[in-house]
Short mmCIF file of N, CA and C in Angstrom, two decimals:
data_model
loop_
_atom_site.label_atom_id
_atom_site.label_comp_id
_atom_site.label_asym_id
_atom_site.label_seq_id
_atom_site.Cartn_x
_atom_site.Cartn_y
_atom_site.Cartn_z
N MET A 1 -14.52 -44.13 13.40
CA MET A 1 -14.69 -43.21 12.30
C MET A 1 -14.23 -43.90 11.01
N ASN A 2 -14.89 -43.60 9.95
CA ASN A 2 -14.57 -44.17 8.66
C ASN A 2 -13.26 -43.57 8.15
N ARG A 3 -12.41 -44.42 7.61
CA ARG A 3 -11.09 -43.98 7.16
C ARG A 3 -11.20 -43.01 5.98
N ARG A 4 -12.15 -43.19 5.09
CA ARG A 4 -12.33 -42.30 3.94
C ARG A 4 -12.73 -40.89 4.39
N ILE A 5 -13.61 -40.82 5.36
CA ILE A 5 -14.04 -39.50 5.87
C ILE A 5 -12.86 -38.81 6.56
N ALA A 6 -12.08 -39.59 7.31
CA ALA A 6 -10.92 -39.01 7.99
C ALA A 6 -9.90 -38.48 6.99
N LEU A 7 -9.65 -39.21 5.90
CA LEU A 7 -8.71 -38.76 4.87
C LEU A 7 -9.24 -37.51 4.15
N ARG A 8 -10.56 -37.44 3.91
CA ARG A 8 -11.15 -36.27 3.27
C ARG A 8 -10.98 -35.04 4.16
N HIS A 9 -11.25 -35.19 5.45
CA HIS A 9 -11.08 -34.07 6.39
C HIS A 9 -9.61 -33.64 6.46
N LEU A 10 -8.72 -34.60 6.46
CA LEU A 10 -7.30 -34.29 6.50
C LEU A 10 -6.87 -33.52 5.25
N ALA A 11 -7.39 -33.91 4.09
CA ALA A 11 -7.06 -33.21 2.84
C ALA A 11 -7.61 -31.79 2.85
N LEU A 12 -8.83 -31.62 3.34
CA LEU A 12 -9.42 -30.28 3.43
C LEU A 12 -8.63 -29.38 4.39
N ILE A 13 -8.25 -29.90 5.51
CA ILE A 13 -7.50 -29.12 6.49
C ILE A 13 -6.13 -28.74 5.95
N SER A 14 -5.44 -29.70 5.32
CA SER A 14 -4.10 -29.37 4.80
C SER A 14 -4.20 -28.38 3.64
N GLY A 15 -5.23 -28.48 2.81
CA GLY A 15 -5.44 -27.51 1.74
C GLY A 15 -5.72 -26.12 2.30
N GLY A 16 -6.50 -26.06 3.36
CA GLY A 16 -6.78 -24.78 4.01
C GLY A 16 -5.54 -24.18 4.64
N LEU A 17 -4.72 -25.02 5.25
CA LEU A 17 -3.48 -24.53 5.85
C LEU A 17 -2.50 -24.03 4.79
N ALA A 18 -2.55 -24.60 3.61
CA ALA A 18 -1.67 -24.15 2.53
C ALA A 18 -2.09 -22.77 2.02
N LEU A 19 -3.37 -22.44 2.12
CA LEU A 19 -3.87 -21.15 1.64
C LEU A 19 -3.73 -20.02 2.66
N ILE A 20 -3.60 -20.32 3.92
CA ILE A 20 -3.56 -19.29 4.97
C ILE A 20 -2.43 -18.27 4.78
N PRO A 21 -1.21 -18.68 4.44
CA PRO A 21 -0.16 -17.65 4.28
C PRO A 21 -0.45 -16.63 3.18
N SER A 22 -1.22 -17.01 2.17
CA SER A 22 -1.50 -16.07 1.09
C SER A 22 -2.67 -15.14 1.41
N CYS A 23 -3.37 -15.39 2.48
CA CYS A 23 -4.51 -14.55 2.85
C CYS A 23 -4.03 -13.33 3.63
N ASP A 24 -4.66 -12.21 3.38
CA ASP A 24 -4.36 -10.97 4.10
C ASP A 24 -5.50 -10.69 5.07
N PHE A 25 -5.24 -10.92 6.34
CA PHE A 25 -6.29 -10.75 7.34
C PHE A 25 -6.27 -9.37 7.97
N SER A 26 -5.35 -8.52 7.56
CA SER A 26 -5.30 -7.17 8.12
C SER A 26 -6.33 -6.31 7.41
N SER A 27 -7.46 -6.14 8.04
CA SER A 27 -8.52 -5.37 7.38
C SER A 27 -8.32 -3.90 7.68
N ASP A 28 -8.45 -3.11 6.65
CA ASP A 28 -8.36 -1.66 6.76
C ASP A 28 -9.70 -1.12 6.27
N ASP A 29 -10.71 -1.33 7.11
CA ASP A 29 -12.06 -0.99 6.72
C ASP A 29 -12.25 0.52 6.62
N ILE A 30 -13.19 0.90 5.80
CA ILE A 30 -13.54 2.31 5.64
C ILE A 30 -14.35 2.74 6.85
N LEU A 31 -13.98 3.90 7.42
CA LEU A 31 -14.70 4.40 8.59
C LEU A 31 -16.07 4.88 8.17
N ALA A 32 -17.10 4.44 8.87
CA ALA A 32 -18.48 4.73 8.48
C ALA A 32 -18.89 6.17 8.73
N ALA A 33 -18.24 6.85 9.66
CA ALA A 33 -18.65 8.21 10.02
C ALA A 33 -18.37 9.21 8.91
N TYR A 34 -17.44 8.91 8.04
CA TYR A 34 -17.06 9.84 6.98
C TYR A 34 -17.43 9.23 5.63
N GLU A 35 -18.72 9.15 5.35
CA GLU A 35 -19.19 8.43 4.16
C GLU A 35 -18.78 9.08 2.85
N ASN A 36 -18.56 10.38 2.82
CA ASN A 36 -18.18 11.05 1.58
C ASN A 36 -16.70 10.90 1.27
N LEU A 37 -15.89 10.58 2.26
CA LEU A 37 -14.44 10.54 2.07
C LEU A 37 -13.87 9.16 1.84
N LYS A 38 -14.49 8.13 2.38
CA LYS A 38 -13.96 6.76 2.29
C LYS A 38 -12.58 6.68 2.91
N VAL A 39 -12.46 7.12 4.16
CA VAL A 39 -11.19 7.15 4.88
C VAL A 39 -11.04 5.86 5.69
N THR A 40 -9.85 5.29 5.65
CA THR A 40 -9.57 4.10 6.44
C THR A 40 -8.95 4.50 7.78
N ALA A 41 -8.85 3.54 8.67
CA ALA A 41 -8.29 3.81 10.00
C ALA A 41 -6.81 4.20 9.90
N SER A 42 -6.07 3.56 9.00
CA SER A 42 -4.64 3.90 8.86
C SER A 42 -4.47 5.31 8.28
N GLN A 43 -5.37 5.72 7.38
CA GLN A 43 -5.31 7.08 6.85
C GLN A 43 -5.66 8.10 7.93
N LYS A 44 -6.60 7.76 8.79
CA LYS A 44 -6.94 8.65 9.90
C LYS A 44 -5.76 8.78 10.85
N GLN A 45 -5.06 7.69 11.09
CA GLN A 45 -3.88 7.73 11.95
C GLN A 45 -2.78 8.58 11.33
N LEU A 46 -2.59 8.47 10.02
CA LEU A 46 -1.62 9.30 9.30
C LEU A 46 -2.00 10.77 9.41
N LEU A 47 -3.27 11.08 9.24
CA LEU A 47 -3.75 12.45 9.38
C LEU A 47 -3.50 12.98 10.79
N GLY A 48 -3.70 12.12 11.79
CA GLY A 48 -3.42 12.51 13.17
C GLY A 48 -1.95 12.79 13.40
N ASP A 49 -1.09 12.00 12.79
CA ASP A 49 0.35 12.22 12.93
C ASP A 49 0.76 13.52 12.25
N ILE A 50 0.19 13.81 11.09
CA ILE A 50 0.51 15.06 10.40
C ILE A 50 0.04 16.26 11.22
N SER A 51 -1.17 16.19 11.76
CA SER A 51 -1.66 17.31 12.57
C SER A 51 -0.85 17.46 13.85
N ASN A 52 -0.34 16.36 14.36
CA ASN A 52 0.50 16.43 15.56
C ASN A 52 1.88 17.02 15.25
N ILE A 53 2.35 16.88 14.02
CA ILE A 53 3.60 17.52 13.60
C ILE A 53 3.35 19.03 13.45
N ILE A 54 2.18 19.41 12.97
CA ILE A 54 1.86 20.82 12.78
C ILE A 54 1.74 21.53 14.13
N ILE A 55 1.00 20.93 15.08
CA ILE A 55 0.89 21.49 16.43
C ILE A 55 1.22 20.38 17.42
N PRO A 56 2.50 20.26 17.79
CA PRO A 56 2.90 19.18 18.71
C PRO A 56 2.55 19.50 20.16
N ALA A 57 2.54 18.47 20.97
CA ALA A 57 2.31 18.66 22.40
C ALA A 57 3.59 19.18 23.04
N GLY A 58 3.43 20.00 24.00
CA GLY A 58 4.56 20.57 24.73
C GLY A 58 4.02 21.05 26.07
N GLU A 59 4.20 22.34 26.33
CA GLU A 59 3.61 22.94 27.52
C GLU A 59 2.09 22.86 27.46
N LEU A 60 1.57 23.06 26.27
CA LEU A 60 0.13 22.95 26.03
C LEU A 60 -0.15 21.61 25.36
N LYS A 61 -1.40 21.21 25.37
CA LYS A 61 -1.79 19.98 24.70
C LYS A 61 -1.59 20.13 23.20
N GLY A 62 -1.30 19.02 22.55
CA GLY A 62 -1.10 19.03 21.11
C GLY A 62 -2.39 18.78 20.35
N ALA A 63 -2.30 18.83 19.04
CA ALA A 63 -3.47 18.65 18.19
C ALA A 63 -4.07 17.25 18.33
N LEU A 64 -3.21 16.26 18.50
CA LEU A 64 -3.70 14.89 18.61
C LEU A 64 -4.47 14.68 19.92
N GLU A 65 -4.01 15.30 20.99
CA GLU A 65 -4.69 15.18 22.28
C GLU A 65 -6.06 15.85 22.27
N LEU A 66 -6.22 16.87 21.44
CA LEU A 66 -7.50 17.59 21.36
C LEU A 66 -8.40 17.04 20.26
N GLU A 67 -8.03 15.90 19.69
CA GLU A 67 -8.80 15.19 18.67
C GLU A 67 -9.08 16.06 17.44
N VAL A 68 -8.07 16.80 17.02
CA VAL A 68 -8.18 17.65 15.84
C VAL A 68 -8.36 16.84 14.56
N PRO A 69 -7.77 15.63 14.41
CA PRO A 69 -8.02 14.86 13.18
C PRO A 69 -9.50 14.57 12.94
N ASP A 70 -10.25 14.33 14.00
CA ASP A 70 -11.69 14.13 13.84
C ASP A 70 -12.35 15.40 13.33
N PHE A 71 -11.93 16.54 13.86
CA PHE A 71 -12.46 17.83 13.40
C PHE A 71 -12.18 18.02 11.92
N ILE A 72 -10.95 17.71 11.50
CA ILE A 72 -10.57 17.87 10.10
C ILE A 72 -11.46 17.01 9.20
N LEU A 73 -11.63 15.75 9.57
CA LEU A 73 -12.42 14.84 8.74
C LEU A 73 -13.89 15.24 8.69
N VAL A 74 -14.42 15.72 9.81
CA VAL A 74 -15.82 16.17 9.83
C VAL A 74 -15.98 17.40 8.95
N MET A 75 -15.05 18.35 9.05
CA MET A 75 -15.14 19.56 8.23
C MET A 75 -15.04 19.23 6.74
N VAL A 76 -14.13 18.37 6.37
CA VAL A 76 -13.98 18.01 4.96
C VAL A 76 -15.20 17.22 4.49
N ASN A 77 -15.69 16.30 5.32
CA ASN A 77 -16.82 15.46 4.95
C ASN A 77 -18.12 16.26 4.84
N ASP A 78 -18.33 17.21 5.74
CA ASP A 78 -19.61 17.90 5.81
C ASP A 78 -19.64 19.26 5.12
N CYS A 79 -18.52 19.95 5.02
CA CYS A 79 -18.53 21.34 4.60
C CYS A 79 -17.89 21.62 3.24
N MET A 80 -17.26 20.66 2.63
CA MET A 80 -16.58 20.91 1.35
C MET A 80 -17.38 20.32 0.20
N THR A 81 -17.11 20.85 -0.98
CA THR A 81 -17.77 20.33 -2.17
C THR A 81 -17.23 18.95 -2.50
N SER A 82 -17.94 18.24 -3.33
CA SER A 82 -17.50 16.87 -3.66
C SER A 82 -16.17 16.87 -4.42
N ASP A 83 -15.93 17.92 -5.23
CA ASP A 83 -14.64 18.01 -5.94
C ASP A 83 -13.49 18.18 -4.96
N ASN A 84 -13.68 19.05 -3.96
CA ASN A 84 -12.64 19.27 -2.95
C ASN A 84 -12.46 18.04 -2.07
N GLN A 85 -13.56 17.34 -1.78
CA GLN A 85 -13.45 16.10 -1.00
C GLN A 85 -12.65 15.06 -1.77
N ALA A 86 -12.90 14.96 -3.07
CA ALA A 86 -12.16 14.00 -3.90
C ALA A 86 -10.68 14.37 -3.97
N LEU A 87 -10.39 15.66 -4.08
CA LEU A 87 -9.00 16.12 -4.13
C LEU A 87 -8.30 15.84 -2.80
N PHE A 88 -8.99 16.08 -1.68
CA PHE A 88 -8.44 15.80 -0.35
C PHE A 88 -8.17 14.31 -0.19
N SER A 89 -9.12 13.47 -0.57
CA SER A 89 -8.96 12.02 -0.45
C SER A 89 -7.82 11.51 -1.33
N THR A 90 -7.70 12.06 -2.54
CA THR A 90 -6.62 11.67 -3.43
C THR A 90 -5.27 12.04 -2.85
N GLY A 91 -5.19 13.24 -2.28
CA GLY A 91 -3.94 13.67 -1.65
C GLY A 91 -3.58 12.83 -0.45
N LEU A 92 -4.59 12.49 0.35
CA LEU A 92 -4.37 11.65 1.53
C LEU A 92 -3.88 10.26 1.11
N ALA A 93 -4.46 9.71 0.06
CA ALA A 93 -4.05 8.39 -0.41
C ALA A 93 -2.66 8.42 -1.07
N ALA A 94 -2.33 9.54 -1.72
CA ALA A 94 -1.05 9.62 -2.43
C ALA A 94 0.11 10.05 -1.53
N PHE A 95 -0.19 10.53 -0.34
CA PHE A 95 0.86 11.04 0.54
C PHE A 95 1.91 10.00 0.93
N PRO A 96 1.54 8.76 1.30
CA PRO A 96 2.59 7.78 1.64
C PRO A 96 3.56 7.50 0.49
N GLU A 97 3.05 7.46 -0.73
CA GLU A 97 3.92 7.25 -1.89
C GLU A 97 4.84 8.45 -2.10
N PHE A 98 4.31 9.64 -1.88
CA PHE A 98 5.10 10.88 -1.97
C PHE A 98 6.24 10.84 -0.96
N VAL A 99 5.93 10.41 0.25
CA VAL A 99 6.96 10.31 1.30
C VAL A 99 8.05 9.33 0.88
N LYS A 100 7.63 8.20 0.34
CA LYS A 100 8.59 7.17 -0.06
C LYS A 100 9.50 7.66 -1.18
N THR A 101 8.95 8.42 -2.15
CA THR A 101 9.79 8.90 -3.25
C THR A 101 10.73 10.01 -2.80
N ILE A 102 10.28 10.87 -1.90
CA ILE A 102 11.12 12.00 -1.47
C ILE A 102 12.20 11.53 -0.50
N SER A 103 11.80 10.74 0.52
CA SER A 103 12.76 10.39 1.57
C SER A 103 13.35 8.99 1.44
N GLY A 104 12.67 8.12 0.72
CA GLY A 104 13.15 6.75 0.58
C GLY A 104 12.77 5.86 1.75
N LYS A 105 12.03 6.40 2.72
CA LYS A 105 11.59 5.64 3.88
C LYS A 105 10.09 5.79 4.06
N LYS A 106 9.53 4.94 4.92
CA LYS A 106 8.13 5.11 5.28
C LYS A 106 7.99 6.29 6.24
N TYR A 107 6.80 6.86 6.30
CA TYR A 107 6.56 8.04 7.13
C TYR A 107 6.84 7.76 8.61
N ASP A 108 6.50 6.56 9.06
CA ASP A 108 6.70 6.20 10.48
C ASP A 108 8.17 6.16 10.86
N LYS A 109 9.04 5.88 9.91
CA LYS A 109 10.47 5.73 10.19
C LYS A 109 11.24 7.05 10.19
N LEU A 110 10.58 8.16 9.83
CA LEU A 110 11.26 9.44 9.75
C LEU A 110 11.34 10.11 11.12
N SER A 111 12.35 10.96 11.30
CA SER A 111 12.45 11.74 12.53
C SER A 111 11.48 12.92 12.45
N THR A 112 11.28 13.59 13.56
CA THR A 112 10.35 14.72 13.60
C THR A 112 10.79 15.83 12.65
N LYS A 113 12.06 16.12 12.62
CA LYS A 113 12.58 17.17 11.73
C LYS A 113 12.37 16.80 10.27
N GLU A 114 12.60 15.54 9.92
CA GLU A 114 12.39 15.09 8.55
C GLU A 114 10.92 15.18 8.17
N LYS A 115 10.04 14.85 9.12
CA LYS A 115 8.60 14.96 8.86
C LYS A 115 8.20 16.41 8.62
N GLU A 116 8.73 17.32 9.43
CA GLU A 116 8.43 18.75 9.26
C GLU A 116 8.89 19.24 7.89
N ASP A 117 10.10 18.87 7.50
CA ASP A 117 10.62 19.28 6.20
C ASP A 117 9.80 18.70 5.05
N LEU A 118 9.39 17.46 5.22
CA LEU A 118 8.61 16.78 4.19
C LEU A 118 7.24 17.44 4.03
N ILE A 119 6.61 17.78 5.13
CA ILE A 119 5.30 18.45 5.08
C ILE A 119 5.44 19.82 4.43
N GLN A 120 6.49 20.55 4.77
CA GLN A 120 6.72 21.86 4.17
C GLN A 120 6.97 21.73 2.66
N THR A 121 7.71 20.70 2.27
CA THR A 121 7.94 20.45 0.84
C THR A 121 6.63 20.15 0.13
N GLY A 122 5.79 19.36 0.76
CA GLY A 122 4.49 19.02 0.17
C GLY A 122 3.57 20.21 0.06
N ILE A 123 3.62 21.10 1.03
CA ILE A 123 2.78 22.30 0.99
C ILE A 123 3.18 23.20 -0.17
N GLU A 124 4.48 23.26 -0.46
CA GLU A 124 4.99 24.16 -1.49
C GLU A 124 5.02 23.54 -2.89
N LEU A 125 4.46 22.34 -3.07
CA LEU A 125 4.47 21.70 -4.38
C LEU A 125 3.70 22.53 -5.40
N LYS A 126 4.22 22.61 -6.60
CA LYS A 126 3.56 23.29 -7.71
C LYS A 126 3.04 22.22 -8.68
N SER A 127 1.82 22.40 -9.15
CA SER A 127 1.25 21.39 -10.05
C SER A 127 1.46 21.77 -11.50
N GLU A 128 1.53 20.76 -12.33
CA GLU A 128 1.68 20.92 -13.77
C GLU A 128 0.52 20.20 -14.44
N ASP A 129 0.43 20.29 -15.75
CA ASP A 129 -0.66 19.64 -16.48
C ASP A 129 -0.29 18.22 -16.90
N THR A 130 0.31 17.48 -16.02
CA THR A 130 0.66 16.08 -16.27
C THR A 130 -0.01 15.23 -15.20
N PRO A 131 -0.09 13.92 -15.40
CA PRO A 131 -0.67 13.07 -14.35
C PRO A 131 0.10 13.19 -13.02
N GLU A 132 1.42 13.34 -13.12
CA GLU A 132 2.22 13.51 -11.90
C GLU A 132 1.91 14.86 -11.25
N GLY A 133 1.66 15.86 -12.10
CA GLY A 133 1.31 17.19 -11.59
C GLY A 133 -0.04 17.18 -10.89
N GLU A 134 -0.95 16.34 -11.34
CA GLU A 134 -2.26 16.23 -10.67
C GLU A 134 -2.08 15.63 -9.28
N LYS A 135 -1.18 14.66 -9.14
CA LYS A 135 -0.88 14.09 -7.81
C LYS A 135 -0.27 15.15 -6.91
N ASP A 136 0.65 15.94 -7.46
CA ASP A 136 1.28 17.01 -6.68
C ASP A 136 0.23 18.02 -6.23
N LYS A 137 -0.70 18.34 -7.12
CA LYS A 137 -1.78 19.27 -6.77
C LYS A 137 -2.62 18.70 -5.63
N ALA A 138 -2.95 17.42 -5.71
CA ALA A 138 -3.77 16.78 -4.67
C ALA A 138 -3.02 16.74 -3.34
N ILE A 139 -1.73 16.43 -3.36
CA ILE A 139 -0.94 16.37 -2.13
C ILE A 139 -0.82 17.76 -1.52
N SER A 140 -0.57 18.76 -2.35
CA SER A 140 -0.47 20.13 -1.86
C SER A 140 -1.79 20.60 -1.27
N TYR A 141 -2.89 20.29 -1.96
CA TYR A 141 -4.21 20.68 -1.45
C TYR A 141 -4.50 19.97 -0.12
N PHE A 142 -4.19 18.69 -0.05
CA PHE A 142 -4.40 17.91 1.17
C PHE A 142 -3.62 18.51 2.34
N LEU A 143 -2.34 18.79 2.13
CA LEU A 143 -1.51 19.31 3.22
C LEU A 143 -1.91 20.74 3.62
N ASN A 144 -2.23 21.59 2.64
CA ASN A 144 -2.67 22.95 2.97
C ASN A 144 -3.99 22.94 3.72
N THR A 145 -4.92 22.10 3.29
CA THR A 145 -6.20 21.98 3.98
C THR A 145 -6.01 21.42 5.38
N THR A 146 -5.16 20.43 5.51
CA THR A 146 -4.89 19.85 6.83
C THR A 146 -4.28 20.88 7.76
N LYS A 147 -3.35 21.66 7.26
CA LYS A 147 -2.71 22.69 8.09
C LYS A 147 -3.73 23.74 8.53
N ARG A 148 -4.55 24.21 7.59
CA ARG A 148 -5.55 25.24 7.91
C ARG A 148 -6.58 24.72 8.91
N LEU A 149 -7.09 23.52 8.68
CA LEU A 149 -8.10 22.97 9.58
C LEU A 149 -7.52 22.54 10.92
N THR A 150 -6.24 22.17 10.94
CA THR A 150 -5.59 21.86 12.22
C THR A 150 -5.55 23.10 13.10
N MET A 151 -5.13 24.21 12.52
CA MET A 151 -5.07 25.45 13.30
C MET A 151 -6.47 25.91 13.72
N GLN A 152 -7.43 25.79 12.82
CA GLN A 152 -8.80 26.20 13.14
C GLN A 152 -9.39 25.31 14.24
N GLY A 153 -9.23 24.01 14.12
CA GLY A 153 -9.76 23.09 15.12
C GLY A 153 -9.07 23.24 16.46
N TYR A 154 -7.78 23.51 16.43
CA TYR A 154 -7.03 23.67 17.68
C TYR A 154 -7.48 24.94 18.42
N MET A 155 -7.57 26.04 17.68
CA MET A 155 -7.96 27.31 18.31
C MET A 155 -9.43 27.32 18.74
N ALA A 156 -10.27 26.52 18.11
CA ALA A 156 -11.69 26.47 18.46
C ALA A 156 -11.99 25.40 19.50
N SER A 157 -10.98 24.68 19.96
CA SER A 157 -11.22 23.60 20.91
C SER A 157 -11.62 24.15 22.28
N GLU A 158 -12.30 23.34 23.03
CA GLU A 158 -12.76 23.73 24.36
C GLU A 158 -11.57 24.04 25.28
N TYR A 159 -10.51 23.27 25.16
CA TYR A 159 -9.33 23.46 25.99
C TYR A 159 -8.75 24.86 25.79
N ILE A 160 -8.57 25.28 24.56
CA ILE A 160 -8.00 26.60 24.27
C ILE A 160 -8.97 27.70 24.69
N GLN A 161 -10.25 27.52 24.39
CA GLN A 161 -11.24 28.57 24.64
C GLN A 161 -11.60 28.73 26.12
N THR A 162 -11.34 27.73 26.93
CA THR A 162 -11.68 27.86 28.36
C THR A 162 -10.46 28.01 29.26
N GLU A 163 -9.38 27.30 28.95
CA GLU A 163 -8.24 27.30 29.86
C GLU A 163 -7.10 28.22 29.44
N ILE A 164 -6.88 28.39 28.16
CA ILE A 164 -5.73 29.17 27.69
C ILE A 164 -6.13 30.62 27.41
N ILE A 165 -7.11 30.82 26.58
CA ILE A 165 -7.58 32.16 26.25
C ILE A 165 -9.06 32.21 26.62
N PRO A 166 -9.39 32.73 27.79
CA PRO A 166 -10.80 32.75 28.18
C PRO A 166 -11.64 33.54 27.19
N TYR A 167 -12.74 32.96 26.81
CA TYR A 167 -13.63 33.57 25.83
C TYR A 167 -14.87 34.07 26.55
N SER A 168 -15.26 35.31 26.25
CA SER A 168 -16.54 35.78 26.77
C SER A 168 -17.36 36.24 25.59
N LEU A 169 -18.61 35.86 25.60
CA LEU A 169 -19.48 36.16 24.48
C LEU A 169 -19.73 37.66 24.36
N ILE A 170 -19.86 38.31 25.49
CA ILE A 170 -20.05 39.76 25.47
C ILE A 170 -18.90 40.41 26.23
N PRO A 171 -18.57 41.65 25.90
CA PRO A 171 -17.49 42.31 26.63
C PRO A 171 -17.84 42.49 28.10
N GLY A 172 -16.80 42.43 28.93
CA GLY A 172 -17.01 42.63 30.36
C GLY A 172 -17.26 44.09 30.66
N PRO A 173 -17.43 44.40 31.93
CA PRO A 173 -17.70 45.80 32.30
C PRO A 173 -16.48 46.67 32.02
N TYR A 174 -16.73 47.92 31.65
CA TYR A 174 -15.65 48.85 31.36
C TYR A 174 -15.20 49.53 32.64
N ASN A 175 -13.91 49.48 32.90
CA ASN A 175 -13.34 50.17 34.05
C ASN A 175 -12.07 50.85 33.54
N GLY A 176 -12.14 52.15 33.32
CA GLY A 176 -11.04 52.88 32.73
C GLY A 176 -9.85 53.06 33.63
N ALA A 177 -9.99 52.85 34.94
CA ALA A 177 -8.91 53.09 35.88
C ALA A 177 -8.10 51.83 36.18
N THR A 178 -8.37 50.71 35.51
CA THR A 178 -7.68 49.46 35.77
C THR A 178 -6.39 49.39 34.97
N LEU A 179 -5.30 49.01 35.64
CA LEU A 179 -4.02 48.83 34.96
C LEU A 179 -3.96 47.43 34.36
N ILE A 180 -3.37 47.36 33.20
CA ILE A 180 -3.21 46.06 32.55
C ILE A 180 -1.88 45.48 33.02
N SER A 181 -1.95 44.32 33.60
CA SER A 181 -0.72 43.68 34.07
C SER A 181 -0.40 42.48 33.18
N GLU A 182 0.83 42.04 33.27
CA GLU A 182 1.24 40.90 32.45
C GLU A 182 0.63 39.59 32.94
N THR A 183 0.18 39.55 34.18
CA THR A 183 -0.38 38.31 34.71
C THR A 183 -1.83 38.13 34.32
N GLN A 184 -2.47 39.17 33.83
CA GLN A 184 -3.86 39.08 33.45
C GLN A 184 -3.99 38.35 32.12
N LYS A 185 -4.92 37.39 32.05
CA LYS A 185 -5.12 36.65 30.83
C LYS A 185 -5.84 37.54 29.82
N PRO A 186 -5.47 37.43 28.54
CA PRO A 186 -6.17 38.23 27.54
C PRO A 186 -7.59 37.75 27.36
N ARG A 187 -8.46 38.65 26.99
CA ARG A 187 -9.85 38.29 26.77
C ARG A 187 -10.15 38.45 25.28
N ILE A 188 -10.85 37.50 24.77
CA ILE A 188 -11.27 37.59 23.37
C ILE A 188 -12.77 37.81 23.40
N ASP A 189 -13.17 38.98 22.97
CA ASP A 189 -14.59 39.31 22.99
C ASP A 189 -15.19 39.06 21.63
N GLY A 190 -16.35 38.38 21.63
CA GLY A 190 -16.98 38.02 20.36
C GLY A 190 -17.93 39.06 19.86
#
């Protein structure tokens, strides 16, 4: 091999190795399914954690196990106006900074009780006519919408509608002589 070519390759490789530490290879691509929201995977994970704080797993499955974050994103993406979608996205993007200013830690490092208190604080935020007030409005809207859609998605899930509270489209037969016992599951008639 020619010595000049070898030195050129060596210079290119060492220059490339010098640039690697400054490169950020952690891609946080926008999820394609929610084209109106421009949500990243980390934001979807944050939304899942918030919905799991609202309805945690216990005796029954939690919101995260029933894929409620997907329901929330679909409802916001498909059913809300573009102004509300922008407000939701702004609140979702501003939430980590809000957490950092209120608690001084990242959201992942907080305990469950601290997360609950933080979400309640965010829900009760009052907005003012300042740029900071607009952020507070967006965070409050984001958290209130997330809470409402978490409960709606959870109660409308197949698991709840088939295993916990049996749903019948039409009322069952009427029998006036039947005693209601505590072991009988309630029926929700549509």
